[in-house]
GROMACS .gro file of C-alpha atoms in nm:
model
  199
    1MET     CA    1  -3.429  -0.010  -0.399
    2SER     CA    2  -3.387  -0.190  -0.068
    3SER     CA    3  -3.134  -0.093   0.191
    4PRO     CA    4  -2.820  -0.305   0.218
    5SER     CA    5  -2.814  -0.589   0.468
    6PRO     CA    6  -2.628  -0.547   0.799
    7VAL     CA    7  -2.370  -0.800   0.672
    8THR     CA    8  -2.303  -0.587   0.363
    9VAL     CA    9  -2.275  -0.269   0.570
   10LEU     CA   10  -2.029  -0.431   0.811
   11PHE     CA   11  -1.832  -0.577   0.520
   12ALA     CA   12  -1.815  -0.235   0.350
   13ARG     CA   13  -1.685  -0.074   0.671
   14GLY     CA   14  -1.416  -0.339   0.695
   15MET     CA   15  -1.325  -0.300   0.328
   16LEU     CA   16  -1.284   0.076   0.360
   17ALA     CA   17  -1.063   0.033   0.667
   18ARG     CA   18  -0.852  -0.243   0.509
   19LEU     CA   19  -0.787  -0.036   0.197
   20VAL     CA   20  -0.677   0.259   0.413
   21LEU     CA   21  -0.421   0.024   0.570
   22TRP     CA   22  -0.280  -0.095   0.234
   23PRO     CA   23   0.051   0.093   0.194
   24ALA     CA   24   0.058   0.074  -0.187
   25LEU     CA   25  -0.287   0.231  -0.215
   26ARG     CA   26  -0.215   0.486   0.060
   27ILE     CA   27   0.095   0.603  -0.127
   28ALA     CA   28  -0.097   0.621  -0.457
   29VAL     CA   29  -0.379   0.823  -0.297
   30HIS     CA   30  -0.143   1.049  -0.100
   31ASN     CA   31   0.059   1.131  -0.413
   32LEU     CA   32  -0.255   1.171  -0.626
   33TRP     CA   33  -0.140   0.910  -0.877
   34GLY     CA   34  -0.506   0.863  -0.964
   35GLY     CA   35  -0.548   1.235  -1.020
   36PRO     CA   36  -0.727   1.482  -0.794
   37GLU     CA   37  -1.005   1.227  -0.737
   38SER     CA   38  -0.769   0.963  -0.591
   39ALA     CA   39  -0.952   0.946  -0.256
   40GLU     CA   40  -1.283   0.890  -0.435
   41LYS     CA   41  -1.121   0.611  -0.638
   42GLN     CA   42  -1.015   0.443  -0.313
   43ARG     CA   43  -1.377   0.444  -0.193
   44TRP     CA   44  -1.494   0.328  -0.537
   45LEU     CA   45  -1.248   0.037  -0.520
   46ALA     CA   46  -1.400  -0.067  -0.186
   47GLY     CA   47  -1.743  -0.056  -0.351
   48VAL     CA   48  -1.628  -0.274  -0.640
   49ILE     CA   49  -1.507  -0.540  -0.397
   50VAL     CA   50  -1.823  -0.519  -0.185
   51ASP     CA   51  -2.031  -0.564  -0.502
   52GLN     CA   52  -1.846  -0.890  -0.575
   53TYR     CA   53  -1.977  -1.033  -0.248
   54GLU     CA   54  -2.318  -0.867  -0.223
   55ASP     CA   55  -2.495  -1.137  -0.423
   56HIS     CA   56  -2.357  -1.395  -0.181
   57THR     CA   57  -2.495  -1.238   0.135
   58PRO     CA   58  -2.650  -1.507   0.354
   59HIS     CA   59  -3.019  -1.441   0.410
   60THR     CA   60  -3.082  -1.728   0.649
   61ALA     CA   61  -2.912  -1.893   0.941
   62PRO     CA   62  -2.616  -2.117   0.855
   63SER     CA   63  -2.730  -2.452   0.721
   64THR     CA   64  -2.617  -2.727   0.488
   65SER     CA   65  -2.675  -2.492   0.195
   66GLN     CA   66  -2.404  -2.264   0.338
   67SER     CA   67  -2.135  -2.503   0.214
   68GLN     CA   68  -2.261  -2.435  -0.139
   69PHE     CA   69  -2.273  -2.063  -0.057
   70LEU     CA   70  -1.907  -2.065   0.054
   71ARG     CA   71  -1.790  -2.231  -0.270
   72THR     CA   72  -1.941  -1.962  -0.490
   73VAL     CA   73  -1.792  -1.668  -0.299
   74PRO     CA   74  -1.503  -1.493  -0.479
   75ASP     CA   75  -1.169  -1.629  -0.363
   76ALA     CA   76  -0.843  -1.446  -0.285
   77SER     CA   77  -0.698  -1.497  -0.635
   78TYR     CA   78  -1.002  -1.341  -0.799
   79ILE     CA   79  -0.999  -1.043  -0.560
   80GLU     CA   80  -0.624  -1.002  -0.614
   81GLU     CA   81  -0.681  -0.978  -0.991
   82ILE     CA   82  -0.941  -0.706  -0.938
   83LEU     CA   83  -0.711  -0.512  -0.702
   84LEU     CA   84  -0.414  -0.534  -0.940
   85GLN     CA   85  -0.622  -0.432  -1.240
   86ILE     CA   86  -0.776  -0.132  -1.067
   87MET     CA   87  -0.440  -0.020  -0.927
   88PHE     CA   88  -0.300  -0.032  -1.280
   89ASP     CA   89  -0.601   0.124  -1.456
   90GLU     CA   90  -0.682   0.396  -1.205
   91PHE     CA   91  -0.345   0.476  -1.041
   92GLU     CA   92  -0.100   0.358  -1.308
   93VAL     CA   93   0.071   0.136  -1.050
   94THR     CA   94   0.208  -0.210  -1.123
   95LEU     CA   95   0.254  -0.401  -0.799
   96GLU     CA   96   0.509  -0.678  -0.764
   97ASP     CA   97   0.525  -0.706  -0.384
   98ASN     CA   98   0.237  -0.954  -0.329
   99SER     CA   99   0.059  -0.694  -0.116
  100ALA     CA  100  -0.251  -0.722  -0.334
  101TYR     CA  101  -0.274  -1.091  -0.249
  102ASP     CA  102  -0.233  -1.014   0.120
  103VAL     CA  103  -0.521  -0.766   0.098
  104ALA     CA  104  -0.730  -1.016  -0.101
  105ARG     CA  105  -0.670  -1.285   0.160
  106ASP     CA  106  -0.780  -1.040   0.430
  107VAL     CA  107  -1.092  -0.959   0.228
  108VAL     CA  108  -1.191  -1.326   0.215
  109ARG     CA  109  -1.126  -1.358   0.590
  110LEU     CA  110  -1.332  -1.043   0.653
  111TRP     CA  111  -1.623  -1.182   0.451
  112GLU     CA  112  -1.618  -1.507   0.646
  113ASP     CA  113  -1.612  -1.315   0.975
  114VAL     CA  114  -1.900  -1.081   0.896
  115CYS     CA  115  -2.109  -1.367   0.758
  116GLY     CA  116  -2.047  -1.546   1.085
  117GLY     CA  117  -2.178  -1.244   1.276
  118ARG     CA  118  -1.836  -1.131   1.400
  119ASP     CA  119  -1.711  -0.774   1.378
  120THR     CA  120  -1.366  -0.827   1.532
  121LEU     CA  121  -1.166  -0.760   1.214
  122VAL     CA  122  -1.376  -0.457   1.125
  123LYS     CA  123  -1.317  -0.298   1.464
  124GLU     CA  124  -0.947  -0.388   1.462
  125TRP     CA  125  -0.890  -0.240   1.114
  126GLU     CA  126  -1.098   0.068   1.186
  127GLY     CA  127  -0.888   0.127   1.500
  128GLN     CA  128  -0.564   0.089   1.304
  129ALA     CA  129  -0.693   0.317   1.028
  130GLU     CA  130  -0.785   0.581   1.285
  131ARG     CA  131  -0.437   0.563   1.443
  132ILE     CA  132  -0.256   0.622   1.112
  133LYS     CA  133  -0.488   0.897   0.996
  134GLY     CA  134  -0.279   1.200   0.901
  135ASN     CA  135   0.046   1.002   0.882
  136VAL     CA  136   0.252   1.040   0.568
  137PRO     CA  137   0.298   0.710   0.385
  138ARG     CA  138   0.662   0.624   0.329
  139VAL     CA  139   0.804   0.437   0.032
  140GLU     CA  140   1.035   0.151   0.122
  141GLU     CA  141   1.202  -0.058  -0.143
  142GLY     CA  142   1.240  -0.430  -0.089
  143THR     CA  143   1.034  -0.455   0.229
  144ARG     CA  144   0.744  -0.673   0.326
  145SER     CA  145   0.389  -0.553   0.300
  146GLY     CA  146   0.213  -0.459   0.620
  147SER     CA  147  -0.076  -0.260   0.737
  148ASP     CA  148   0.076   0.038   0.912
  149SER     CA  149   0.446  -0.039   0.944
  150GLU     CA  150   0.534   0.182   0.648
  151ASP     CA  151   0.389   0.497   0.797
  152ILE     CA  152   0.553   0.773   0.996
  153ASP     CA  153   0.431   1.084   1.168
  154ASP     CA  154   0.537   1.422   1.032
  155ASP     CA  155   0.732   1.479   1.356
  156GLU     CA  156   0.915   1.147   1.324
  157GLU     CA  157   1.009   1.224   0.965
  158GLU     CA  158   1.229   1.512   1.072
  159ASP     CA  159   1.386   1.330   1.366
  160SER     CA  160   1.460   0.990   1.219
  161ASP     CA  161   1.676   1.029   0.910
  162ASP     CA  162   1.856   0.708   1.003
  163ASP     CA  163   1.527   0.511   0.988
  164MET     CA  164   1.503   0.549   0.612
  165SER     CA  165   1.533   0.220   0.429
  166VAL     CA  166   1.725   0.356   0.133
  167ASP     CA  167   2.063   0.511   0.212
  168VAL     CA  168   2.158   0.777  -0.037
  169PRO     CA  169   2.534   0.813  -0.063
  170ARG     CA  170   2.670   1.162  -0.035
  171LEU     CA  171   2.886   1.272  -0.321
  172PRO     CA  172   3.214   1.434  -0.225
  173ASP     CA  173   3.238   1.807  -0.269
  174HIS     CA  174   3.535   1.853  -0.498
  175SER     CA  175   3.507   2.229  -0.509
  176ARG     CA  176   3.686   2.284  -0.180
  177HIS     CA  177   3.972   2.046  -0.264
  178ARG     CA  178   4.074   2.218  -0.585
  179HIS     CA  179   4.405   2.392  -0.594
  180GLY     CA  180   4.461   2.675  -0.836
  181GLY     CA  181   4.560   2.594  -1.192
  182GLN     CA  182   4.456   2.343  -1.454
  183PRO     CA  183   4.415   1.965  -1.405
  184GLU     CA  184   4.724   1.760  -1.491
  185VAL     CA  185   4.692   1.578  -1.827
  186ASP     CA  186   4.940   1.304  -1.917
  187GLY     CA  187   5.089   1.240  -2.262
  188GLU     CA  188   4.797   1.023  -2.374
  189GLY     CA  189   4.532   1.282  -2.284
  190PHE     CA  190   4.416   1.131  -1.955
  191THR     CA  191   4.360   1.348  -1.649
  192THR     CA  192   4.590   1.246  -1.367
  193VAL     CA  193   4.423   1.192  -1.031
  194CYS     CA  194   4.653   1.302  -0.752
  195ARG     CA  195   4.618   1.244  -0.384
  196LYS     CA  196   4.570   1.541  -0.162
  197GLY     CA  197   4.892   1.746  -0.137
  198ARG     CA  198   5.077   1.573  -0.423
  199ARG     CA  199   5.028   1.816  -0.708
   0.00000   0.00000   0.00000
């Protein structure tokens, strides 16, 4: 078995970093929705995507045949289908936020970059992944997808209760407002609601 090409290695590094930045997958891995082997499934997912492109690795300098090469490479829709299927099969997650398509689009862009000999995206994503390492992923309903905007540090979690995207209403504590005695019931059997001090 031959060793992987430098393009494949660079692409795999970028894939691993991009998946770490995907909030939906980070939440699934953090909460072990894929079971105790959730982190391994994340790496396996990166391998599945890399395998889709490995047969399309350019072995020569760019030429006129590269236009044919670029047409046969998996597109964003195909990669999105793979991401959605694996998220459902392995993590029991159904995504409806278009984040899988955003990741798929980034994968296609990454492939084009590494095939062109550029490592800019790989380094950028690896840097972002390193910065969010150890952060707790936060669930936000109805927000856009993003790479690291849904993450908070453990310290920030305690200090920023007002940063939460979902406001949970506090229920009134009726126990301290009760006056002695039974509730008032009218002639039809309904409990009468009285304002404070009008009993």
